GROMACS .gro file of C-alpha atoms in nm:
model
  148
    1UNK     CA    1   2.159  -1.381  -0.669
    2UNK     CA    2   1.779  -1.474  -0.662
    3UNK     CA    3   1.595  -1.617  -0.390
    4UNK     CA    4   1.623  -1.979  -0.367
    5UNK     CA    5   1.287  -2.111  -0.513
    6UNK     CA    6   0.994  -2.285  -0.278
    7UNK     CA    7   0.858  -2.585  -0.354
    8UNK     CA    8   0.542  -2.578  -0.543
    9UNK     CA    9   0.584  -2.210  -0.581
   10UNK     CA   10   0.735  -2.123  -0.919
   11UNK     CA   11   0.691  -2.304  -1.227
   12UNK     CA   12   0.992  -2.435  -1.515
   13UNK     CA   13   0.997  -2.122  -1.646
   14UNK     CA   14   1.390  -1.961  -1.555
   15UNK     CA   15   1.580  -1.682  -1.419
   16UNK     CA   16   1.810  -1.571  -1.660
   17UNK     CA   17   2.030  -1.303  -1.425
   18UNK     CA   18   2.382  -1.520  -1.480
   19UNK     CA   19   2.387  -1.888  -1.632
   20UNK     CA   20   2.495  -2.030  -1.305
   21UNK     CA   21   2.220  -1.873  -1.097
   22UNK     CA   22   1.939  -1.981  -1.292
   23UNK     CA   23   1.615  -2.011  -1.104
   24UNK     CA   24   1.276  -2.051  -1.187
   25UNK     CA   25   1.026  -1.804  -1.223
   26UNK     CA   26   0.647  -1.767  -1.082
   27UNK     CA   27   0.436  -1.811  -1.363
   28UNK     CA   28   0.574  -1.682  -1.680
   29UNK     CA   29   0.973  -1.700  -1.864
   30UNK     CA   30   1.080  -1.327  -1.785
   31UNK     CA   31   1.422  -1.282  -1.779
   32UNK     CA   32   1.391  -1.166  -1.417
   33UNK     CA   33   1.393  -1.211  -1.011
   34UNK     CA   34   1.070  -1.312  -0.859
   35UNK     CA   35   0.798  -1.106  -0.821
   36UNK     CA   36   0.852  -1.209  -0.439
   37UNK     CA   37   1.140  -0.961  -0.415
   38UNK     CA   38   0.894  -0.633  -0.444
   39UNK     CA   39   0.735  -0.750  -0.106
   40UNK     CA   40   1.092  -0.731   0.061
   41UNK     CA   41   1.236  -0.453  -0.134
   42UNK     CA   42   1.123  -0.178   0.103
   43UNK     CA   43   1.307  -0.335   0.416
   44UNK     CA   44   1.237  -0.177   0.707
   45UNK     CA   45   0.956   0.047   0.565
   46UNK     CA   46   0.715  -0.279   0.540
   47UNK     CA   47   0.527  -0.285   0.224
   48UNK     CA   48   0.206  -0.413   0.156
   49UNK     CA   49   0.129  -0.659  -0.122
   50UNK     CA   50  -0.266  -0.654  -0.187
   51UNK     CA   51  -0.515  -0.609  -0.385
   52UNK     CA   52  -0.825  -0.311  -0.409
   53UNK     CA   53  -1.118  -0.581  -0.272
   54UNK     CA   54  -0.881  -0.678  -0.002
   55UNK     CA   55  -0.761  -0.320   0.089
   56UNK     CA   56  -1.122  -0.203   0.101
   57UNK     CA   57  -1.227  -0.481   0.378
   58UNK     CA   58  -0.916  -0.386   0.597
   59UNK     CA   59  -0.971  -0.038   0.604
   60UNK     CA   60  -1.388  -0.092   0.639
   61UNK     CA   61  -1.292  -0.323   0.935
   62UNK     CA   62  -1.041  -0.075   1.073
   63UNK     CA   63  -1.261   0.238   1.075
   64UNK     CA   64  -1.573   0.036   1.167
   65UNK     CA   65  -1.344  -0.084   1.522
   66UNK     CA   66  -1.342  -0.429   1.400
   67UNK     CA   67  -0.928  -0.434   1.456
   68UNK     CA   68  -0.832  -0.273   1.755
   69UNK     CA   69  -0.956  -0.138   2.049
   70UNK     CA   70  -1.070   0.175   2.109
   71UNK     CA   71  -0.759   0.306   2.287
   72UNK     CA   72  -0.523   0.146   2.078
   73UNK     CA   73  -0.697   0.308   1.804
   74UNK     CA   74  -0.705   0.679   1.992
   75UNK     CA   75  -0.353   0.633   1.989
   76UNK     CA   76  -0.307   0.527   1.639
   77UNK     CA   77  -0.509   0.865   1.534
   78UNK     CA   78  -0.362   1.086   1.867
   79UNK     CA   79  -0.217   1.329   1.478
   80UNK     CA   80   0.103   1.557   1.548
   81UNK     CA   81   0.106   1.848   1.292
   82UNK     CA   82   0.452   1.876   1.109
   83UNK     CA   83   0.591   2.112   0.865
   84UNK     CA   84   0.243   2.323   0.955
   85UNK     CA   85   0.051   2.078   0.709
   86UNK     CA   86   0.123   1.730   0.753
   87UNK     CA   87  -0.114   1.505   1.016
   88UNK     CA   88   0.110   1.194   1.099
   89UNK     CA   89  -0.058   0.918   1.369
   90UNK     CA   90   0.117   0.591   1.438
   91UNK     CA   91   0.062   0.460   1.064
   92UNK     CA   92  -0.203   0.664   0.983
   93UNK     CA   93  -0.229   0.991   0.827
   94UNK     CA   94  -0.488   1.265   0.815
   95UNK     CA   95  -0.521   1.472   0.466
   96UNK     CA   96  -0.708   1.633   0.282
   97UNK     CA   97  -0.858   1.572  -0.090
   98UNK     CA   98  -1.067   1.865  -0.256
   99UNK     CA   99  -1.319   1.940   0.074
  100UNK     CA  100  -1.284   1.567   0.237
  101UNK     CA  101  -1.039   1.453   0.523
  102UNK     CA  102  -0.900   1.110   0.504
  103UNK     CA  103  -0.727   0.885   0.716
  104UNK     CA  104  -0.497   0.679   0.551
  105UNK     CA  105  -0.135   0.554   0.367
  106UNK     CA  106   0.059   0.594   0.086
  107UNK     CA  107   0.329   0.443  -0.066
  108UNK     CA  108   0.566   0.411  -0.343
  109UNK     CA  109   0.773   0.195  -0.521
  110UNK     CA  110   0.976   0.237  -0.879
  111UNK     CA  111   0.662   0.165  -1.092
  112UNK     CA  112   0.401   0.173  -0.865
  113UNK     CA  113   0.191   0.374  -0.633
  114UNK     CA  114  -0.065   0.319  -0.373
  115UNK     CA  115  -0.316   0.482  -0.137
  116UNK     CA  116  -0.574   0.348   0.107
  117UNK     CA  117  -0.792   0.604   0.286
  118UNK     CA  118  -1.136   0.600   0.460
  119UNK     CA  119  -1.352   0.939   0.541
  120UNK     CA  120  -1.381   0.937   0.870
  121UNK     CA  121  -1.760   1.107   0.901
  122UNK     CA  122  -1.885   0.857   0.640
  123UNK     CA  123  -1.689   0.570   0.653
  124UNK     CA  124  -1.648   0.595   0.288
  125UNK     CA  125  -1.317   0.416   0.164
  126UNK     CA  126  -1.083   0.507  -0.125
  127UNK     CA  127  -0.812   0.300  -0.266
  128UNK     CA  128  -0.592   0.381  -0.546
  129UNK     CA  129  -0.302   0.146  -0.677
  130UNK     CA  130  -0.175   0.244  -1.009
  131UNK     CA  131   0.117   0.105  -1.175
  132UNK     CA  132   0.216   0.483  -1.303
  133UNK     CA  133   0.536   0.638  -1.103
  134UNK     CA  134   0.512   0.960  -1.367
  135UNK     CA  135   0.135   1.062  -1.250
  136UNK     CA  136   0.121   1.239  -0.905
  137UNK     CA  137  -0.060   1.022  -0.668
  138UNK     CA  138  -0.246   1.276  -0.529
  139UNK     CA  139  -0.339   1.450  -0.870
  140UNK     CA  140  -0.520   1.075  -0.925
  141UNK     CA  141  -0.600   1.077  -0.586
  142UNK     CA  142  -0.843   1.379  -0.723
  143UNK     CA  143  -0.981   1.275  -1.001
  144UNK     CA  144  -1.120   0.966  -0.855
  145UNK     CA  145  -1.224   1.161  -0.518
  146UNK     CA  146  -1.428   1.372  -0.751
  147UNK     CA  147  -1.589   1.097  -0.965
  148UNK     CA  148  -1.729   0.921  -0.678
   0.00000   0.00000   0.00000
């Protein structure tokens, strides 16, 4: 069943999933549940619903201290090694794109993909959200690390 609707939420436009649990929709007449169920789909794993713009100021605000303190963030970047390649902090990883090491996260959901990274040296920030599932993230990842 879809989520009960919120006033001054969704518009007239209904949710066609049975004929007696017809809701309305956010702004359109797909025959659909609301686009509020992809920020609750991952459960436990969190998910982030954002834009680029907004992405970009976190992450400039993050590496430039603006968000935690300094041990807090020591902690958050204290990387364990696994599987002799992977850097994993508390919610950050460390990686590396053609010559460059980021700090950053990933994630994926059926039909989309995301990544939000800063260079740590530079304090140069990359974000990638692509609504391809097909395309490896990190061959895109690449491309755009090598056009900027």
């Amino acid at each position: 069943m879809p989520p009960t609707p919120r006033a001054g939420r969704w518009s007239s436009a209904t949710c066609c999933a049975s004929s007696a649990s017809r809701r309305p929709l956010p702004q359109g007449s797909s025959d659909a549940y609301s686009y509020h169920a992809v920020e609750t789909a991952s459960g436990a794993a969190g998910a982030v619903v954002s834009t680029a713009p907004n992405l970009v100021t976190f992450l400039t605000a993050l590496e430039e201290g603006r968000l935690l303190s300094v041990r807090s963030w020591d902690q958050m970047t204290d990387f364990t090694t696994f599987a002799d390649r992977e850097r994993v902090g508390l919610g950050v990883f460390e990686f590396t794109v053609g010559e460059q090491t980021l700090v950053g996260h990933g994630g994926d959901f059926p039909g989309y993909q995301a990544l939000a990274a800063f260079e740590p040296t530079s304090g140069e920030v990359l974000v990638v959200l692509t609504n391809d599932d097909n395309t490896p993230l990190g061959h895109l990842v690449e491309i755009v690390a090598a056009t900027s």
